[in-house]
mmCIF file of N, CA, C and O in Angstrom:
data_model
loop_
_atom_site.group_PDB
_atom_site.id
_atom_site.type_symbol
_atom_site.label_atom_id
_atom_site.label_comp_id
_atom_site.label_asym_id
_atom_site.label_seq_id
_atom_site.Cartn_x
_atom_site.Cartn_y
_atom_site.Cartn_z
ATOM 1 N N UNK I 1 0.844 -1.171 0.000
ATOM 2 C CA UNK I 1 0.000 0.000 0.000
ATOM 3 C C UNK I 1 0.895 1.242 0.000
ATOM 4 O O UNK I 1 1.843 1.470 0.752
ATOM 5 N N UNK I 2 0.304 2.167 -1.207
ATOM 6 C CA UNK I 2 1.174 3.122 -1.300
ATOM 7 C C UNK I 2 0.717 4.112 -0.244
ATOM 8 O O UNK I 2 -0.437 4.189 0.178
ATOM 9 N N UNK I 3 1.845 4.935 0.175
ATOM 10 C CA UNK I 3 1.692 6.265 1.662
ATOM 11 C C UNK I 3 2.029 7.730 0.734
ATOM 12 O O UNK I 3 3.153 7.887 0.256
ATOM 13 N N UNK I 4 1.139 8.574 0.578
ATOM 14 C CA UNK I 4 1.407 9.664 -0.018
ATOM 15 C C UNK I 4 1.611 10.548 1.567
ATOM 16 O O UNK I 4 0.860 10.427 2.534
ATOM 17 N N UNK I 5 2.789 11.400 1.487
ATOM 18 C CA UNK I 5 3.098 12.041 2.518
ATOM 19 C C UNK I 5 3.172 13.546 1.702
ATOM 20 O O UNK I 5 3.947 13.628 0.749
ATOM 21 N N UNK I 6 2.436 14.612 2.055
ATOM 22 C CA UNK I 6 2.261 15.940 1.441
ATOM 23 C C UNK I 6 2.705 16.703 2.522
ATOM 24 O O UNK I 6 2.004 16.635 3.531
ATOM 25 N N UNK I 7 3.837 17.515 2.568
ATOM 26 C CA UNK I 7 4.817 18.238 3.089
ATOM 27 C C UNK I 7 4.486 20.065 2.769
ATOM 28 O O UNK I 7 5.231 20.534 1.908
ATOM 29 N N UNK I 8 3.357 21.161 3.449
ATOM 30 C CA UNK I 8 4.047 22.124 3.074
ATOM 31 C C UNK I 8 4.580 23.015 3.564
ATOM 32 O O UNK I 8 4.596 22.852 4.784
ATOM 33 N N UNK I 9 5.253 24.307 3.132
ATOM 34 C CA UNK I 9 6.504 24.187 3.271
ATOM 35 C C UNK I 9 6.402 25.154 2.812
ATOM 36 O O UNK I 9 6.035 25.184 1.638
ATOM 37 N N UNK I 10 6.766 26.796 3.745
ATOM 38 C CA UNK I 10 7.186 28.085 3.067
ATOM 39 C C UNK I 10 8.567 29.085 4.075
ATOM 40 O O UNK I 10 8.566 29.693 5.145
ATOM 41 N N UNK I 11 9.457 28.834 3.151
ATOM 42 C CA UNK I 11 10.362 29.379 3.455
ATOM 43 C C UNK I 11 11.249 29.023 4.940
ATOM 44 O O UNK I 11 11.886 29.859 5.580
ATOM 45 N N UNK I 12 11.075 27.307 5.348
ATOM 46 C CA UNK I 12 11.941 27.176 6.722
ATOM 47 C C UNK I 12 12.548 26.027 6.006
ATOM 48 O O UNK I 12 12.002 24.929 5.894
ATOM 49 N N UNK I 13 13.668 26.333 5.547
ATOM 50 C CA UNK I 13 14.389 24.769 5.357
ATOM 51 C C UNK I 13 14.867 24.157 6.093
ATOM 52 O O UNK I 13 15.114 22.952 6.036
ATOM 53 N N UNK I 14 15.088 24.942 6.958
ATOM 54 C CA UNK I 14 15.867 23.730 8.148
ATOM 55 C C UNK I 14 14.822 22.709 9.176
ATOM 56 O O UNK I 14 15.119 21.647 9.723
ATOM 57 N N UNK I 15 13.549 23.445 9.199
ATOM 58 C CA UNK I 15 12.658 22.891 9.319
ATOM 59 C C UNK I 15 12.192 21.164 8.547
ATOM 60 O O UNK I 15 12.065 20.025 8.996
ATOM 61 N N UNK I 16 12.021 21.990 6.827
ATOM 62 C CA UNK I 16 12.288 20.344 6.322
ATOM 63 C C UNK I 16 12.850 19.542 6.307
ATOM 64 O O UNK I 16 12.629 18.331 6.333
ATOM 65 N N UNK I 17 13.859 20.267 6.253
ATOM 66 C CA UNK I 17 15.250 19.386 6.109
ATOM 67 C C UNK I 17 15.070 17.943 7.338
ATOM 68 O O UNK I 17 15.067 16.761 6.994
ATOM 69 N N UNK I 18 14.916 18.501 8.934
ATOM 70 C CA UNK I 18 14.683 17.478 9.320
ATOM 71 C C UNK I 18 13.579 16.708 9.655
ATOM 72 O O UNK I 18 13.688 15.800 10.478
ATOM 73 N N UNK I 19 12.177 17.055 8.927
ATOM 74 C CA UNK I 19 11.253 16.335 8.958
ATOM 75 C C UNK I 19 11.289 15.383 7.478
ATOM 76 O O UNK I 19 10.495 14.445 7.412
ATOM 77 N N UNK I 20 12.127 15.621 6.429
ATOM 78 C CA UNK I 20 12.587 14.618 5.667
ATOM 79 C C UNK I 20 13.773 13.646 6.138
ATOM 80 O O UNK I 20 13.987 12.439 6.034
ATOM 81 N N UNK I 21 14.212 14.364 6.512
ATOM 82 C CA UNK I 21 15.726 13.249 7.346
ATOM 83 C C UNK I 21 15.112 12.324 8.467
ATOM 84 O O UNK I 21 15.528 11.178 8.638
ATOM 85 N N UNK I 22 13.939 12.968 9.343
ATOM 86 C CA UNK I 22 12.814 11.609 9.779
ATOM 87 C C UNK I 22 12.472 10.620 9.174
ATOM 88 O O UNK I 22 12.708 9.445 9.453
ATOM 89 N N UNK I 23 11.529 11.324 7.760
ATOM 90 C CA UNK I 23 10.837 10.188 7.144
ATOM 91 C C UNK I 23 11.777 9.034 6.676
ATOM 92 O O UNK I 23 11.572 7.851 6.402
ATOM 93 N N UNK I 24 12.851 9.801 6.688
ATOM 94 C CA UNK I 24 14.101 8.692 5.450
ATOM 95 C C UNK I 24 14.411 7.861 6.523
ATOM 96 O O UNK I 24 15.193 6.994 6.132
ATOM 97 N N UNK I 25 14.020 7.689 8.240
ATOM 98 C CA UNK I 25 14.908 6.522 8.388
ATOM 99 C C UNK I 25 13.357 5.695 9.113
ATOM 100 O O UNK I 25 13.464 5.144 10.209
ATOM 101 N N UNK I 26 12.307 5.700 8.542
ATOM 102 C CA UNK I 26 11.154 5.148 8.828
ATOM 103 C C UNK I 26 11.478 3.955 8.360
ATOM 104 O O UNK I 26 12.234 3.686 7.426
ATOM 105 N N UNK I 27 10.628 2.966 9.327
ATOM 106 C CA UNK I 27 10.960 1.527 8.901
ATOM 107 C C UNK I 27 9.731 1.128 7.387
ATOM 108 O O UNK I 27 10.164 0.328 6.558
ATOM 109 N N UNK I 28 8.650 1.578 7.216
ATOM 110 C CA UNK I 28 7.751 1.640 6.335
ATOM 111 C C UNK I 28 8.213 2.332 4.890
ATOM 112 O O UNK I 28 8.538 3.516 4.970
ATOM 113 N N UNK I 29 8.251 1.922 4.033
ATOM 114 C CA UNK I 29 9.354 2.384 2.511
ATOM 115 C C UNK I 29 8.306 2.207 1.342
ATOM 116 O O UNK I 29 8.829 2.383 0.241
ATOM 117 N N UNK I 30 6.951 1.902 1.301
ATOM 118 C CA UNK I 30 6.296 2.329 0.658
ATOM 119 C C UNK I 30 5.599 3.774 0.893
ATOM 120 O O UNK I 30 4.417 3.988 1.162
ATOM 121 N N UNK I 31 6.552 4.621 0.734
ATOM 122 C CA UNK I 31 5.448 6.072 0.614
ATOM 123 C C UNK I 31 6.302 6.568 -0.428
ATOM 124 O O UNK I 31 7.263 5.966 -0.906
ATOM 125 N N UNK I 32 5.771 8.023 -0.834
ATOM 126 C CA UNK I 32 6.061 8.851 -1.457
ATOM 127 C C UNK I 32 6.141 10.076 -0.928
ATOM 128 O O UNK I 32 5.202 10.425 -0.212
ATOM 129 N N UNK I 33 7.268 11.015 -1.148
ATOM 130 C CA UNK I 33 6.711 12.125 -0.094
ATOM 131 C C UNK I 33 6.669 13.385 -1.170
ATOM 132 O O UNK I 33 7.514 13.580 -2.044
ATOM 133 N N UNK I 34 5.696 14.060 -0.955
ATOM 134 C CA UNK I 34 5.653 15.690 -1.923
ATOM 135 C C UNK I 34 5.749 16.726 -0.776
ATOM 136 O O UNK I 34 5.207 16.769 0.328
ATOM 137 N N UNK I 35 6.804 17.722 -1.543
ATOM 138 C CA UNK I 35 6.895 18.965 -1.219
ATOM 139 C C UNK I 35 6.275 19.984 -1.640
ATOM 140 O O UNK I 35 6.538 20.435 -2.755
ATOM 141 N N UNK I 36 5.305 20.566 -0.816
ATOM 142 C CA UNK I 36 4.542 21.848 -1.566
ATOM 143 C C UNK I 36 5.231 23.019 -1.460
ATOM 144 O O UNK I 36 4.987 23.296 -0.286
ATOM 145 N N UNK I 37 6.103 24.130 -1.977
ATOM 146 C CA UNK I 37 6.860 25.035 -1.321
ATOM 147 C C UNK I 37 6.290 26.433 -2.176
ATOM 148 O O UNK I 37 6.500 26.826 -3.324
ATOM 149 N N UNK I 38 5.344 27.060 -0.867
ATOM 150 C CA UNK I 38 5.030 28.381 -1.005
ATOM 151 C C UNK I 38 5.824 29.450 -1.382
ATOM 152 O O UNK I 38 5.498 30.487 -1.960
ATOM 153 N N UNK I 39 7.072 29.018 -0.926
ATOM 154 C CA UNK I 39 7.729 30.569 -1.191
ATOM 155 C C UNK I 39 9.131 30.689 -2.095
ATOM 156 O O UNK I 39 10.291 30.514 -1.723
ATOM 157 N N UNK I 40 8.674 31.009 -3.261
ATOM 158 C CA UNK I 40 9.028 31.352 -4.343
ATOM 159 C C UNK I 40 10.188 30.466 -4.567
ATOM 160 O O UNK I 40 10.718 29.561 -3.923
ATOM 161 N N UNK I 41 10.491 31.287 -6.192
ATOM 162 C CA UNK I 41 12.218 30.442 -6.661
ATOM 163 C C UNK I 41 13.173 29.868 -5.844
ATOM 164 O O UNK I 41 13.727 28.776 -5.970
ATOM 165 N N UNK I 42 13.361 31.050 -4.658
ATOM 166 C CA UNK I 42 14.790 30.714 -4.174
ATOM 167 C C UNK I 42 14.792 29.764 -3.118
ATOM 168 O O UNK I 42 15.720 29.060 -2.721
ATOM 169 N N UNK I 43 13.252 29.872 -2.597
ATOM 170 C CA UNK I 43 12.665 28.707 -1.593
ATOM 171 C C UNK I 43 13.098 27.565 -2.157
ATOM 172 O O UNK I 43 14.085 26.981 -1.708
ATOM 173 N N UNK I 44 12.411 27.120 -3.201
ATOM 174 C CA UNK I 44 12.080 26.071 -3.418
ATOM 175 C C UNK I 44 13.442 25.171 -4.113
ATOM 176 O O UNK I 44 13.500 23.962 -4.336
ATOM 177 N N UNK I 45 14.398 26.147 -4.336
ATOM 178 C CA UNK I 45 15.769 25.444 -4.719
ATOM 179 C C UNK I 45 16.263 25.197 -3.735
ATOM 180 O O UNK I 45 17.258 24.487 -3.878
ATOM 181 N N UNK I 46 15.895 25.614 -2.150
ATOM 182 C CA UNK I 46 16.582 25.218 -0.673
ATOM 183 C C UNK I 46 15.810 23.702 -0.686
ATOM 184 O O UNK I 46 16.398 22.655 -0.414
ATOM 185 N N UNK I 47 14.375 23.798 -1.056
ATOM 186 C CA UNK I 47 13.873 22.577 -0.684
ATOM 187 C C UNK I 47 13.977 21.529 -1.534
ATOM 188 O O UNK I 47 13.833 20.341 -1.245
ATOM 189 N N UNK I 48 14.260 22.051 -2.705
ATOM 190 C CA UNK I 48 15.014 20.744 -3.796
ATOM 191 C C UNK I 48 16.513 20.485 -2.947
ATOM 192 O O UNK I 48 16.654 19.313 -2.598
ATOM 193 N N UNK I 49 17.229 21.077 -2.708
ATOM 194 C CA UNK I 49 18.631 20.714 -1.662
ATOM 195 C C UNK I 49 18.564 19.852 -0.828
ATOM 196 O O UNK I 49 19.459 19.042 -0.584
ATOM 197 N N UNK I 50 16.960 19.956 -0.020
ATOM 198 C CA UNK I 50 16.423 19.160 1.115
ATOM 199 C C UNK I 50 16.678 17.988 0.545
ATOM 200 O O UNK I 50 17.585 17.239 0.908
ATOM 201 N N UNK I 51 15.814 17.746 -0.468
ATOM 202 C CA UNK I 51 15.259 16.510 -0.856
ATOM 203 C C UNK I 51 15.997 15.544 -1.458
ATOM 204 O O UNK I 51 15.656 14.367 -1.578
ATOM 205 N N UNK I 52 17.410 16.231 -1.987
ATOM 206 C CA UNK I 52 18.663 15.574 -2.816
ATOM 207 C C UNK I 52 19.482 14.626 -1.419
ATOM 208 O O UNK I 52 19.879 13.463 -1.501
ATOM 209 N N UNK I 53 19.555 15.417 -0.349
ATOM 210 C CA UNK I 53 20.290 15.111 0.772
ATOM 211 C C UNK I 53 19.360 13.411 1.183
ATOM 212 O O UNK I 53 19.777 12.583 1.992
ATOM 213 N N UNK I 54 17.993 13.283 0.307
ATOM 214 C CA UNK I 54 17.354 11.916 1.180
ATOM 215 C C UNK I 54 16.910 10.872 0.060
ATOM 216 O O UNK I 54 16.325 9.832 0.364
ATOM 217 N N UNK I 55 17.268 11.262 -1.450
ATOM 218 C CA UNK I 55 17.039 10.563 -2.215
ATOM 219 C C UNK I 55 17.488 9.182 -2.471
ATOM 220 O O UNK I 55 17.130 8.414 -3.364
ATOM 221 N N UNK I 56 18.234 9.033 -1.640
ATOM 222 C CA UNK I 56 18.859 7.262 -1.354
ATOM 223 C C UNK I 56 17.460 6.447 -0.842
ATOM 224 O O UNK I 56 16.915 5.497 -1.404
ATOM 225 N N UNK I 57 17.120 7.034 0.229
ATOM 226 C CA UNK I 57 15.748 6.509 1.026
ATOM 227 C C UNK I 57 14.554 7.015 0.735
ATOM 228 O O UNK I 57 13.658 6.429 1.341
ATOM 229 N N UNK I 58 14.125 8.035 -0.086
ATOM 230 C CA UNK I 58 12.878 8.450 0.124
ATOM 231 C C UNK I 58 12.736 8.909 -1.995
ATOM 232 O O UNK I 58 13.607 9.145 -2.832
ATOM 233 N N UNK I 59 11.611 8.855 -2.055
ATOM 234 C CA UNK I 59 11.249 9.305 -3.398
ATOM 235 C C UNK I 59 10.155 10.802 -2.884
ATOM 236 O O UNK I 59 9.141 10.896 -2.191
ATOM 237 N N UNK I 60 10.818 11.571 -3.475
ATOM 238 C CA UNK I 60 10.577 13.405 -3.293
ATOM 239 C C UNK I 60 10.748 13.720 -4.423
ATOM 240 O O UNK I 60 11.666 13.558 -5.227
ATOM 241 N N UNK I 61 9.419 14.377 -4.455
ATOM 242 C CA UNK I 61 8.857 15.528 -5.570
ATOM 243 C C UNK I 61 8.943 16.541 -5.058
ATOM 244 O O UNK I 61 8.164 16.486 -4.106
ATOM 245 N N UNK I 62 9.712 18.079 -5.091
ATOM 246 C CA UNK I 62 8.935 19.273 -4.841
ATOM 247 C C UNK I 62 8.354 20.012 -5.582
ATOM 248 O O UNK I 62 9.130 20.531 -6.385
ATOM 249 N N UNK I 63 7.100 20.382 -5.723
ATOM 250 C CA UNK I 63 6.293 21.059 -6.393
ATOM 251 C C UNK I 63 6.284 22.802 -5.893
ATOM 252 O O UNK I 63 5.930 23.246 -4.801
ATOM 253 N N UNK I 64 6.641 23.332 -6.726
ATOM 254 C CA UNK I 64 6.338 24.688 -6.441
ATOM 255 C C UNK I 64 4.639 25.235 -6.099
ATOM 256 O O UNK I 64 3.766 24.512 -6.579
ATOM 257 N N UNK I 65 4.245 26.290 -5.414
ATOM 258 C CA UNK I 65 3.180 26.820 -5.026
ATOM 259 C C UNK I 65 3.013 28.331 -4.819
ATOM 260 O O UNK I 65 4.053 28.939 -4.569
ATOM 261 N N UNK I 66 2.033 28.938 -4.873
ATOM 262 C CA UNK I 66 1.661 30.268 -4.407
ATOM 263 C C UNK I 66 1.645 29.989 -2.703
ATOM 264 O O UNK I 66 1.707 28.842 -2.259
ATOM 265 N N UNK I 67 1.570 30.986 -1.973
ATOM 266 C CA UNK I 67 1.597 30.790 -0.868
ATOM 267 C C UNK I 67 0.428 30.769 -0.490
ATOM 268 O O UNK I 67 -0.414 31.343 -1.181
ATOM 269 N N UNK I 68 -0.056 29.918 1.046
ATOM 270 C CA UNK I 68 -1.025 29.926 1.285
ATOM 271 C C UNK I 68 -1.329 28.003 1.605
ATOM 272 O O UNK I 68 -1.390 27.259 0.626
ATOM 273 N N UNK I 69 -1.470 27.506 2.855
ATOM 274 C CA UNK I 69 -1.836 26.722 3.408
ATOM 275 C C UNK I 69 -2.766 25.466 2.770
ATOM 276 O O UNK I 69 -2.496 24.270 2.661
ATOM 277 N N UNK I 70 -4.174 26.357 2.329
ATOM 278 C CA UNK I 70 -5.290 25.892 1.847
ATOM 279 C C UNK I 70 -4.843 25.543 0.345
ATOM 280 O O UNK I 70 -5.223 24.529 -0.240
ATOM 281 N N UNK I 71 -4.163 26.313 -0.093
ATOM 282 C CA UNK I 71 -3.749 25.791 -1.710
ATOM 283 C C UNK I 71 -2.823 25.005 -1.874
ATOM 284 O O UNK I 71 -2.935 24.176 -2.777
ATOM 285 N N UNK I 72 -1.766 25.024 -1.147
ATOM 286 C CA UNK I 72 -0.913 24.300 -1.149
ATOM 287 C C UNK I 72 -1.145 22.640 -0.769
ATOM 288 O O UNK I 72 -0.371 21.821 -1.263
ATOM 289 N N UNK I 73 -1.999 22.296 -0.073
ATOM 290 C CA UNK I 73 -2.421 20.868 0.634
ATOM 291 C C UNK I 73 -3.246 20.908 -0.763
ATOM 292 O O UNK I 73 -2.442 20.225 -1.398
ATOM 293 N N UNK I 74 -3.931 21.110 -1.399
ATOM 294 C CA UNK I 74 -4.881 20.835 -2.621
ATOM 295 C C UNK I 74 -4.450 20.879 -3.822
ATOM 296 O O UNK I 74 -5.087 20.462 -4.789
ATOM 297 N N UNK I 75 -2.968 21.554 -3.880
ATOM 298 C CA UNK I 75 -1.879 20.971 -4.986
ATOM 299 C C UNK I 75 -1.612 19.206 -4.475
ATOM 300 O O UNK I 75 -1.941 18.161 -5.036
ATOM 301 N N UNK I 76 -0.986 19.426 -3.367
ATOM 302 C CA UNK I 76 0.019 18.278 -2.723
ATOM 303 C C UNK I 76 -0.951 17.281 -2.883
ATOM 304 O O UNK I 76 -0.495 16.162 -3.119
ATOM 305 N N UNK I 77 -2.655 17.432 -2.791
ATOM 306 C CA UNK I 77 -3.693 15.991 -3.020
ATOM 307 C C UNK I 77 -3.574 15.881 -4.582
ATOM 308 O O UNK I 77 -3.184 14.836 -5.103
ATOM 309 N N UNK I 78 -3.874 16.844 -5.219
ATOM 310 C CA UNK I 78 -3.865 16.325 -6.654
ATOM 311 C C UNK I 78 -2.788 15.673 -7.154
ATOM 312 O O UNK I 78 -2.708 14.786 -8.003
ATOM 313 N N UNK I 79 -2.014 16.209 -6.542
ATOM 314 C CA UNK I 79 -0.315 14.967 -7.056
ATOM 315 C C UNK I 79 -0.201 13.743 -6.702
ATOM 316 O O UNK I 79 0.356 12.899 -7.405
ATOM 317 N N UNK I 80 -1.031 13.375 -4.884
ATOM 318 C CA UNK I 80 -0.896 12.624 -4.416
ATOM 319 C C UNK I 80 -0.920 11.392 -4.870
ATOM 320 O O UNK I 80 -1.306 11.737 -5.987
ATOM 321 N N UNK I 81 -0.847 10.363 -4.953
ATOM 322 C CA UNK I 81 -0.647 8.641 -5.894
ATOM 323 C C UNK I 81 -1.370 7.902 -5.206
ATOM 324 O O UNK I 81 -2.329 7.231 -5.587
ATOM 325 N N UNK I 82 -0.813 8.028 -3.872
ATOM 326 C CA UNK I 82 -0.891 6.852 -2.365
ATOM 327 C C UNK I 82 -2.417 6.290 -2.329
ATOM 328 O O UNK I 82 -3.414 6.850 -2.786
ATOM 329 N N UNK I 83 -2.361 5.414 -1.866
ATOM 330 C CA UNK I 83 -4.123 4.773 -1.092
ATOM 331 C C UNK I 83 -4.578 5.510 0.297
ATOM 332 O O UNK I 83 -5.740 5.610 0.691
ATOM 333 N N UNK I 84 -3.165 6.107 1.085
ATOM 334 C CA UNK I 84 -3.674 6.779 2.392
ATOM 335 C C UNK I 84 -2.760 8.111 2.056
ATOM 336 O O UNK I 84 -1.902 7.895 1.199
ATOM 337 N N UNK I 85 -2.804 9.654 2.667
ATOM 338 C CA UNK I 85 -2.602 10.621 2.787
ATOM 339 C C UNK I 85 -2.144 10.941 3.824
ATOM 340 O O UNK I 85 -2.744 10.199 4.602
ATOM 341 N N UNK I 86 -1.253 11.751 4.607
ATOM 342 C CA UNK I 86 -0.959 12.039 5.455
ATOM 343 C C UNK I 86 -0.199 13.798 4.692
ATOM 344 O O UNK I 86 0.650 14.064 3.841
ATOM 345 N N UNK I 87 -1.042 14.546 5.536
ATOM 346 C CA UNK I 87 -0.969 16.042 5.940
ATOM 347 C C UNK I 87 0.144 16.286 6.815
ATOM 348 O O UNK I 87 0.206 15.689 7.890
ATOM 349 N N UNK I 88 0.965 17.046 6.488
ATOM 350 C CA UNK I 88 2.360 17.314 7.775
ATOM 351 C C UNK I 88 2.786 19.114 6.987
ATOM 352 O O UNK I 88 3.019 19.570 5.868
ATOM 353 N N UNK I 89 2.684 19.601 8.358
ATOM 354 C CA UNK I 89 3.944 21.051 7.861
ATOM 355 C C UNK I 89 5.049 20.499 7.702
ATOM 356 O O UNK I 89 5.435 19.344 7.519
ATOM 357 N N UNK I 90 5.561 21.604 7.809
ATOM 358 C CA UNK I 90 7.247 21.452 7.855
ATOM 359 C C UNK I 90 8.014 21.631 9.383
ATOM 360 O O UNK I 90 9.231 21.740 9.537
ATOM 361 N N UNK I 91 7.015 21.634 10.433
ATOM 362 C CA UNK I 91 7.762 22.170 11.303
ATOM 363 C C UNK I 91 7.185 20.644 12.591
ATOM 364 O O UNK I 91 7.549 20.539 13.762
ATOM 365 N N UNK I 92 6.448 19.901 11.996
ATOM 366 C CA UNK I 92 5.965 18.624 12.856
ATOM 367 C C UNK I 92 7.376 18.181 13.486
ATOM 368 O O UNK I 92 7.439 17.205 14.234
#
């Protein structure tokens, strides 16, 4: 069973950084995780950085976004793949 994990995410990388460095040492390895990242270009090349640092263990998409909570989780579902969903900031 696939785990869609939707991540968003405006402007704290260090924040993601270690709520992806969590997911990567989960004993469960069917998920997928998406990055929604609100805040702009330069954001979202910190959070592509994130995601390079866990690509051994984890399969990460970051998707760029406008800012804003409500839009961003309703990008991160339409991408989503998984059979179950799981909602997380960046700062869980």
């Amino acid at each position: 069973m696939l785990v869609s994990v939707i991540i968003c995410t405006y402007r704290r990388p260090d924040y993601l950084d270690g709520v992806l460095r969590h997911l990567s040492v989960q004993a469960y390895r069917q998920i997928e995780v998406i990055v929604v990242d609100g805040g702009g270009p330069a954001a979202c090349e910190q959070s592509r950085r994130a995601a390079a640092a866990v690509t051994q263990q984890l399969n990460v998409r970051v998707i760029p976004s406008e800012k804003g909570l409500t839009r961003q989780r309703n990008i991160g579902l339409k991408a989503a793949q998984g059979d179950l969903i799981c909602l997380l900031d960046d700062d869980v």
